[in-house]
Amino acid sequence: MDQAPTTRPWPKPWIAAIHAYVPGKSTGADGRPLIKLSANENPLGTSPAALAARAHAAAPSLYPDPDSTALRGAIGALHGIDPALVVMGTGSDELLHIAAQGYAGPGDEVLFARYSFSVYDIAARRCGAEPVVAPDADYGTDVDALLAAVTERTRVVFVANPNNPTGSFLPKGEIARLHAGLPGNVVLVIDQAYAEYLAPEDDDGALALAAAHPNVLVTRTFSKIYGLAGERIGWATGAPALVDTLNRIRGPFNVSNSGQAMALAAVADQAFVEHSRAHNRAGREALGAALTALGNHGLRVLPSEANFLLVLFEGTLTAEAAYNGLAEAGYIVRWLPNQGLPQALRITIGTPTQMDSIAATIRSLAEAAK
Ligand SMILES: *Cc1c(COP(=O)(O)O)cnc(C)c1O
């Protein structure tokens, strides 16, 4: 098929076509460490109980429990899910990849919305499937556009809710409508990396859908509100057959001893989660209000239900200039030209002091750009 020479190894063409994930940076162009608001990490750090649990994790010379038994039990108890229907991953990243791999391959399509999580494109290509991008609706996920893009080759649909990098949110009725419009052989993956930032009454119903239907998989992570990004822990739930597929291909020892111990303690400390949610809401409202007040300078703040804001720069001050000005002031945020958003900055919600300083810096940059 391909013209690969026999003199050297040759990656599969669908692997060679992948643009590697671009992580949020933590230093400026000159290597100077900056305050990192580029990766949606928890500014409050990690639950003290989880930090303390690290000291009691099983010895590093021993393989971890391959089934993360205690942790799955705790997650099941918290969310009212049979632990047999919870599968752990090395971050939800592993689960997104193996969900694609389990159900799609060469000749199949993996569908997601424009301006959604950049891992979906990689997950599709990695298993040889074709990524298909549905148009957005003013940066939000458009259910009608997704449904219109379904073909007989579609095997997996990814939806992040709330979405990264836009912060947009589909309410329960829209998620149900999306599911109802999909053929039964399509796996709907609802990526709830930011679900814990929602008020409980704003639940999008994804876990209930996963419990009730054979083709819905929900993924969650300990990387965001739980403040355990460095430990790489995610989980998924869905119908028994979906969970069985993921268990066949996940890494056998895919959550470390320290990760299992810390996540177990983190689940038990819901006070830390609630505090983080309230802290985030206040910071998001404050930064949102301060930047919305700069609307006359062409700034537009998209509505967000997550722990970040996507800010569009549609006036004289460009997103690139604001990015550089913020770095000058000691902050690194996410500028997104690689995701088709050269006009946007994604700013993680930090502490009140950091949010004041970000807003003041952008205000002076906007005034100077006039
Ligand atoms: C951060 C994020 C994840 C989490 O990835 P981990 O591998 O669990 O750290 C998943 N999905 C989205 C949309 C995210 O923004």
Short mmCIF file of C-alpha atoms and ligand atoms in Angstrom, two decimals:
data_model
loop_
_atom_site.label_atom_id
_atom_site.label_comp_id
_atom_site.label_asym_id
_atom_site.label_seq_id
_atom_site.Cartn_x
_atom_site.Cartn_y
_atom_site.Cartn_z
CA MET A 1 0.00 0.00 0.00
CA ASP A 2 2.36 2.76 1.15
CA GLN A 3 5.77 3.25 -0.44
CA ALA A 4 7.68 2.55 2.78
CA PRO A 5 11.33 1.68 2.11
CA THR A 6 12.77 -1.45 3.68
CA THR A 7 15.86 0.34 5.02
CA ARG A 8 14.33 1.96 8.08
CA PRO A 9 11.30 1.71 10.39
CA TRP A 10 8.29 3.54 9.02
CA PRO A 11 5.42 4.72 11.23
CA LYS A 12 1.91 3.97 10.12
CA PRO A 13 0.67 6.92 8.02
CA TRP A 14 -2.19 7.67 10.43
CA ILE A 15 0.34 7.92 13.30
CA ALA A 16 2.66 10.16 11.26
CA ALA A 17 -0.33 12.48 10.64
CA ILE A 18 -0.82 13.17 14.37
CA HIS A 19 0.03 16.61 15.74
CA ALA A 20 1.34 15.86 19.23
CA TYR A 21 -0.62 17.29 22.16
CA VAL A 22 0.70 20.72 23.21
CA PRO A 23 0.71 20.92 27.03
CA GLY A 24 0.25 24.17 28.98
CA LYS A 25 3.62 25.80 29.61
CA SER A 26 5.02 26.78 33.02
CA THR A 27 7.89 29.05 31.93
CA GLY A 28 8.19 32.12 29.73
CA ALA A 29 10.12 32.34 26.45
CA ASP A 30 13.26 33.18 28.47
CA GLY A 31 12.85 30.10 30.71
CA ARG A 32 11.72 32.21 33.68
CA PRO A 33 9.20 30.34 35.89
CA LEU A 34 5.76 31.97 35.68
CA ILE A 35 2.55 31.60 37.65
CA LYS A 36 0.89 28.80 35.71
CA LEU A 37 -2.72 29.42 34.69
CA SER A 38 -2.40 27.36 31.51
CA ALA A 39 -3.39 23.80 32.46
CA ASN A 40 -6.59 24.11 34.54
CA GLU A 41 -4.93 22.81 37.70
CA ASN A 42 -6.48 23.47 41.12
CA PRO A 43 -5.00 26.69 42.59
CA LEU A 44 -5.77 25.34 46.09
CA GLY A 45 -3.51 22.35 45.45
CA THR A 46 -4.55 18.98 46.84
CA SER A 47 -6.69 17.90 49.80
CA PRO A 48 -4.45 17.74 52.92
CA ALA A 49 -5.93 14.29 53.60
CA ALA A 50 -4.77 13.10 50.19
CA LEU A 51 -1.29 14.53 50.78
CA ALA A 52 -1.10 12.72 54.11
CA ALA A 53 -2.22 9.45 52.49
CA ARG A 54 0.77 9.47 50.18
CA ALA A 55 3.01 8.51 53.11
CA HIS A 56 0.92 5.38 53.72
CA ALA A 57 0.82 4.12 50.12
CA ALA A 58 2.08 0.59 49.42
CA ALA A 59 5.85 0.27 48.90
CA PRO A 60 7.08 1.48 45.51
CA SER A 61 8.89 -1.85 45.02
CA LEU A 62 5.49 -3.56 44.83
CA TYR A 63 3.13 -3.52 41.87
CA PRO A 64 -0.11 -1.68 42.64
CA ASP A 65 -3.47 -3.42 42.96
CA PRO A 66 -4.22 -4.02 39.25
CA ASP A 67 -7.92 -3.48 39.84
CA SER A 68 -7.72 -0.39 42.11
CA THR A 69 -10.28 -2.23 44.21
CA ALA A 70 -10.60 0.12 47.19
CA LEU A 71 -10.63 3.20 44.99
CA ARG A 72 -13.33 1.83 42.68
CA GLY A 73 -15.36 0.95 45.75
CA ALA A 74 -15.12 4.52 47.06
CA ILE A 75 -16.01 6.05 43.69
CA GLY A 76 -18.95 3.67 43.36
CA ALA A 77 -20.20 4.56 46.84
CA LEU A 78 -19.90 8.31 46.20
CA HIS A 79 -21.77 8.23 42.91
CA GLY A 80 -24.15 5.31 43.50
CA ILE A 81 -22.49 3.11 40.86
CA ASP A 82 -21.74 -0.63 41.10
CA PRO A 83 -17.90 -0.68 41.46
CA ALA A 84 -17.82 -3.49 38.87
CA LEU A 85 -18.93 -0.83 36.36
CA VAL A 86 -16.08 1.54 37.22
CA VAL A 87 -12.82 1.24 35.30
CA MET A 88 -9.73 3.23 36.26
CA GLY A 89 -7.28 4.83 33.82
CA THR A 90 -3.88 6.50 33.86
CA GLY A 91 -5.66 9.82 33.73
CA SER A 92 -8.91 9.97 31.81
CA ASP A 93 -6.55 10.39 28.86
CA GLU A 94 -5.91 6.62 28.79
CA LEU A 95 -9.66 5.97 28.88
CA LEU A 96 -10.41 8.36 25.99
CA HIS A 97 -7.78 6.59 23.88
CA ILE A 98 -8.93 3.07 24.66
CA ALA A 99 -12.58 4.00 24.17
CA ALA A 100 -11.68 5.02 20.61
CA GLN A 101 -9.43 2.01 20.12
CA GLY A 102 -12.03 -0.43 21.42
CA TYR A 103 -14.74 0.69 19.02
CA ALA A 104 -13.11 2.40 16.02
CA GLY A 105 -10.35 1.58 13.55
CA PRO A 106 -9.36 2.11 9.91
CA GLY A 107 -12.43 2.93 7.81
CA ASP A 108 -14.41 4.21 10.80
CA GLU A 109 -15.16 7.76 11.90
CA VAL A 110 -14.77 9.40 15.30
CA LEU A 111 -16.89 12.53 15.66
CA PHE A 112 -16.52 15.57 17.91
CA ALA A 113 -17.27 19.31 17.90
CA ARG A 114 -14.94 22.03 16.65
CA TYR A 115 -13.15 23.70 19.59
CA SER A 116 -13.41 20.67 21.83
CA PHE A 117 -10.66 18.74 23.63
CA SER A 118 -7.57 18.31 21.43
CA VAL A 119 -7.01 14.73 22.64
CA TYR A 120 -10.05 13.53 20.64
CA ASP A 121 -8.29 14.10 17.33
CA ILE A 122 -5.24 12.19 18.56
CA ALA A 123 -7.38 9.36 19.94
CA ALA A 124 -9.15 8.99 16.59
CA ARG A 125 -5.98 8.98 14.50
CA ARG A 126 -4.09 6.72 16.90
CA CYS A 127 -6.39 3.82 16.14
CA GLY A 128 -6.46 4.55 12.40
CA ALA A 129 -9.97 6.03 12.39
CA GLU A 130 -10.87 9.27 10.67
CA PRO A 131 -11.53 12.30 12.91
CA VAL A 132 -14.67 14.20 11.84
CA VAL A 133 -15.25 17.70 13.19
CA ALA A 134 -18.78 19.12 13.45
CA PRO A 135 -19.24 22.92 13.35
CA ASP A 136 -19.67 24.77 16.66
CA ALA A 137 -22.49 27.17 17.54
CA ASP A 138 -20.73 30.40 18.56
CA TYR A 139 -17.97 28.31 20.18
CA GLY A 140 -20.42 26.00 21.97
CA THR A 141 -21.24 22.37 21.16
CA ASP A 142 -24.02 22.19 18.54
CA VAL A 143 -26.08 19.00 18.99
CA ASP A 144 -27.81 19.41 15.62
CA ALA A 145 -24.47 19.82 13.85
CA LEU A 146 -23.11 16.70 15.57
CA LEU A 147 -26.18 14.66 14.64
CA ALA A 148 -26.01 15.93 11.04
CA ALA A 149 -22.38 14.74 10.81
CA VAL A 150 -23.18 11.14 11.81
CA THR A 151 -22.70 8.64 8.98
CA GLU A 152 -22.89 4.85 8.76
CA ARG A 153 -19.16 4.86 9.51
CA THR A 154 -19.44 6.79 12.80
CA ARG A 155 -18.42 4.59 15.74
CA VAL A 156 -17.55 7.00 18.56
CA VAL A 157 -18.76 10.51 19.45
CA PHE A 158 -16.80 12.53 22.00
CA VAL A 159 -18.46 15.38 23.92
CA ALA A 160 -16.72 17.25 26.73
CA ASN A 161 -19.31 18.73 29.10
CA PRO A 162 -18.39 21.32 30.32
CA ASN A 163 -16.18 21.69 27.26
CA ASN A 164 -12.48 22.51 27.14
CA PRO A 165 -11.27 25.01 25.86
CA THR A 166 -14.53 26.98 25.58
CA GLY A 167 -16.12 26.35 29.00
CA SER A 168 -19.51 25.87 27.32
CA PHE A 169 -22.08 23.50 28.78
CA LEU A 170 -24.89 21.41 27.33
CA PRO A 171 -27.80 21.02 29.76
CA LYS A 172 -29.38 17.66 30.49
CA GLY A 173 -32.02 17.95 27.75
CA GLU A 174 -29.40 18.57 25.06
CA ILE A 175 -27.25 15.62 26.17
CA ALA A 176 -30.37 13.40 26.16
CA ARG A 177 -31.31 14.69 22.69
CA LEU A 178 -27.82 13.94 21.38
CA HIS A 179 -27.95 10.41 22.76
CA ALA A 180 -31.46 9.81 21.43
CA GLY A 181 -30.40 10.87 17.92
CA LEU A 182 -27.43 8.49 17.69
CA PRO A 183 -27.64 4.99 16.19
CA GLY A 184 -27.33 2.24 18.79
CA ASN A 185 -23.92 1.08 17.49
CA VAL A 186 -22.29 4.47 18.19
CA VAL A 187 -20.54 4.90 21.54
CA LEU A 188 -21.27 8.31 23.06
CA VAL A 189 -18.34 9.27 25.30
CA ILE A 190 -19.31 12.08 27.67
CA ASP A 191 -16.09 13.53 29.07
CA GLN A 192 -16.96 15.07 32.44
CA ALA A 193 -13.49 16.28 33.41
CA TYR A 194 -15.05 19.47 34.83
CA ALA A 195 -18.37 18.08 36.11
CA GLU A 196 -17.48 18.69 39.76
CA TYR A 197 -17.37 22.45 39.08
CA LEU A 198 -21.10 22.46 38.33
CA ALA A 199 -23.67 23.11 41.02
CA PRO A 200 -25.21 19.69 41.80
CA GLU A 201 -28.59 20.81 40.41
CA ASP A 202 -26.94 21.50 37.03
CA ASP A 203 -26.02 17.83 36.51
CA ASP A 204 -26.14 16.96 32.80
CA GLY A 205 -27.58 13.51 33.43
CA ALA A 206 -24.61 11.69 31.85
CA LEU A 207 -24.09 9.19 34.68
CA ALA A 208 -27.80 8.27 34.59
CA LEU A 209 -27.61 7.79 30.80
CA ALA A 210 -24.51 5.59 31.21
CA ALA A 211 -26.37 3.48 33.77
CA ALA A 212 -29.42 3.08 31.55
CA HIS A 213 -28.07 2.56 28.01
CA PRO A 214 -25.60 0.15 26.39
CA ASN A 215 -23.78 2.84 24.38
CA VAL A 216 -22.89 5.66 26.81
CA LEU A 217 -19.50 5.94 28.49
CA VAL A 218 -18.77 8.70 31.02
CA THR A 219 -15.20 9.67 31.92
CA ARG A 220 -14.07 11.60 34.99
CA THR A 221 -10.68 12.70 36.29
CA PHE A 222 -8.81 13.39 39.51
CA SER A 223 -6.68 15.95 37.64
CA LYS A 224 -8.96 18.97 37.97
CA ILE A 225 -11.02 19.69 41.09
CA TYR A 226 -9.31 16.94 43.10
CA GLY A 227 -5.91 18.52 42.46
CA LEU A 228 -4.14 15.25 41.56
CA ALA A 229 -3.07 15.99 37.95
CA GLY A 230 0.46 14.78 38.65
CA GLU A 231 -0.72 11.37 39.85
CA ARG A 232 -2.55 10.57 36.56
CA ILE A 233 -5.88 9.07 37.68
CA GLY A 234 -9.16 8.93 35.79
CA TRP A 235 -12.18 6.67 35.74
CA ALA A 236 -15.01 5.70 33.45
CA THR A 237 -18.37 4.04 33.80
CA GLY A 238 -20.85 2.55 31.39
CA ALA A 239 -22.70 -0.63 30.55
CA PRO A 240 -21.00 -3.94 31.49
CA ALA A 241 -19.93 -4.67 27.89
CA LEU A 242 -18.29 -1.23 27.51
CA VAL A 243 -16.43 -1.59 30.80
CA ASP A 244 -15.35 -5.10 29.80
CA THR A 245 -13.86 -3.76 26.54
CA LEU A 246 -11.87 -1.10 28.37
CA ASN A 247 -10.65 -3.58 30.97
CA ARG A 248 -9.26 -5.82 28.20
CA ILE A 249 -7.00 -3.11 26.80
CA ARG A 250 -6.16 -0.78 29.69
CA GLY A 251 -2.72 -1.00 31.23
CA PRO A 252 -2.78 -3.84 33.80
CA PHE A 253 -1.18 -1.77 36.59
CA ASN A 254 -2.37 1.59 35.31
CA VAL A 255 -2.83 3.47 38.61
CA SER A 256 0.22 3.74 40.87
CA ASN A 257 0.34 2.88 44.57
CA SER A 258 0.56 6.56 45.54
CA GLY A 259 -2.19 7.44 43.08
CA GLN A 260 -4.61 4.88 44.49
CA ALA A 261 -3.87 5.93 48.08
CA MET A 262 -4.18 9.65 47.41
CA ALA A 263 -7.33 9.39 45.29
CA LEU A 264 -8.98 7.22 47.94
CA ALA A 265 -8.36 9.90 50.57
CA ALA A 266 -9.38 12.64 48.12
CA VAL A 267 -12.76 11.00 47.48
CA ALA A 268 -13.36 10.93 51.23
CA ASP A 269 -12.62 14.67 51.53
CA GLN A 270 -15.66 16.14 49.78
CA ALA A 271 -15.26 19.30 51.90
CA PHE A 272 -12.14 20.09 49.87
CA VAL A 273 -14.11 19.54 46.65
CA GLU A 274 -16.91 21.84 47.80
CA HIS A 275 -14.46 24.50 48.90
CA SER A 276 -12.66 24.28 45.55
CA ARG A 277 -15.97 24.60 43.69
CA ALA A 278 -17.00 27.72 45.65
CA HIS A 279 -13.53 29.25 45.32
CA ASN A 280 -13.61 28.65 41.57
CA ARG A 281 -17.07 30.12 41.15
CA ALA A 282 -16.10 33.32 42.98
CA GLY A 283 -12.87 33.71 41.01
CA ARG A 284 -14.59 32.99 37.71
CA GLU A 285 -17.31 35.56 38.41
CA ALA A 286 -14.78 38.20 39.48
CA LEU A 287 -12.49 37.73 36.49
CA GLY A 288 -15.47 37.41 34.14
CA ALA A 289 -16.95 40.69 35.37
CA ALA A 290 -13.62 42.54 35.19
CA LEU A 291 -12.94 41.39 31.62
CA THR A 292 -16.53 41.83 30.45
CA ALA A 293 -16.15 45.48 31.49
CA LEU A 294 -13.48 45.71 28.78
CA GLY A 295 -16.04 44.92 26.08
CA ASN A 296 -15.47 48.38 24.58
CA HIS A 297 -11.89 47.21 23.87
CA GLY A 298 -13.18 44.23 21.89
CA LEU A 299 -12.89 41.64 24.64
CA ARG A 300 -15.57 38.95 24.81
CA VAL A 301 -15.76 36.48 27.70
CA LEU A 302 -17.54 33.25 26.80
CA PRO A 303 -19.91 31.82 29.44
CA SER A 304 -18.06 29.10 31.38
CA GLU A 305 -19.11 26.34 33.76
CA ALA A 306 -15.52 25.15 34.21
CA ASN A 307 -12.39 26.31 36.06
CA PHE A 308 -11.24 28.60 33.28
CA LEU A 309 -12.52 31.35 31.01
CA LEU A 310 -12.07 31.58 27.26
CA VAL A 311 -11.55 35.23 26.36
CA LEU A 312 -11.85 36.41 22.75
CA PHE A 313 -9.82 39.44 21.67
CA GLU A 314 -11.74 41.01 18.80
CA GLY A 315 -10.41 44.59 19.10
CA THR A 316 -7.05 46.36 18.83
CA LEU A 317 -5.44 44.32 21.59
CA THR A 318 -4.75 40.88 20.12
CA ALA A 319 -4.73 37.63 22.08
CA GLU A 320 -1.06 37.19 21.20
CA ALA A 321 -0.16 40.64 22.57
CA ALA A 322 -2.19 39.98 25.72
CA TYR A 323 -0.46 36.61 26.12
CA ASN A 324 2.94 38.27 25.87
CA GLY A 325 1.93 41.11 28.18
CA LEU A 326 0.67 38.66 30.80
CA ALA A 327 3.95 36.70 30.57
CA GLU A 328 5.79 39.98 31.11
CA ALA A 329 3.69 40.44 34.26
CA GLY A 330 4.56 36.93 35.49
CA TYR A 331 1.58 34.85 34.30
CA ILE A 332 1.37 32.09 31.75
CA VAL A 333 -2.06 31.42 30.27
CA ARG A 334 -3.04 29.37 27.23
CA TRP A 335 -2.95 30.95 23.79
CA LEU A 336 -4.62 28.59 21.33
CA PRO A 337 -3.48 29.16 17.73
CA ASN A 338 -2.87 25.39 17.45
CA GLN A 339 -6.55 24.77 18.13
CA GLY A 340 -7.80 27.22 15.53
CA LEU A 341 -8.26 29.95 18.14
CA PRO A 342 -5.50 32.55 17.55
CA GLN A 343 -7.98 35.18 18.79
CA ALA A 344 -8.46 33.55 22.20
CA LEU A 345 -6.77 33.06 25.56
CA ARG A 346 -7.86 30.38 27.99
CA ILE A 347 -7.22 31.54 31.54
CA THR A 348 -7.37 29.08 34.45
CA ILE A 349 -9.14 30.47 37.51
CA GLY A 350 -6.51 31.05 40.22
CA THR A 351 -6.52 32.85 43.55
CA PRO A 352 -8.37 36.19 44.02
CA THR A 353 -5.03 38.07 44.03
CA GLN A 354 -3.99 36.42 40.79
CA MET A 355 -7.35 37.19 39.17
CA ASP A 356 -7.13 40.87 40.22
CA SER A 357 -3.65 41.09 38.80
CA ILE A 358 -4.62 39.36 35.52
CA ALA A 359 -7.58 41.72 35.08
CA ALA A 360 -5.48 44.82 35.87
CA THR A 361 -2.75 43.74 33.44
CA ILE A 362 -5.20 43.09 30.60
CA ARG A 363 -6.95 46.40 31.31
CA SER A 364 -3.71 48.38 31.00
CA LEU A 365 -2.71 46.45 27.88
CA ALA A 366 -6.09 47.17 26.30
CA GLU A 367 -5.92 50.87 27.20
CA ALA A 368 -2.37 51.15 25.81
CA ALA A 369 -3.37 49.39 22.56
CA LYS A 370 -6.00 52.02 21.67
C1 LIG B 1 -8.09 18.01 31.66
C2 LIG B 1 -9.02 17.23 30.83
C3 LIG B 1 -9.07 15.84 30.94
C4 LIG B 1 -8.28 15.14 31.99
O1 LIG B 1 -7.19 14.48 31.53
P1 LIG B 1 -6.42 13.55 32.56
O2 LIG B 1 -5.74 12.60 31.62
O3 LIG B 1 -7.43 12.87 33.42
O4 LIG B 1 -5.47 14.41 33.32
C5 LIG B 1 -9.99 15.15 30.17
N1 LIG B 1 -10.82 15.80 29.34
C6 LIG B 1 -10.81 17.13 29.24
C7 LIG B 1 -11.81 17.81 28.38
C8 LIG B 1 -9.90 17.89 29.97
O5 LIG B 1 -9.87 19.21 29.85
#
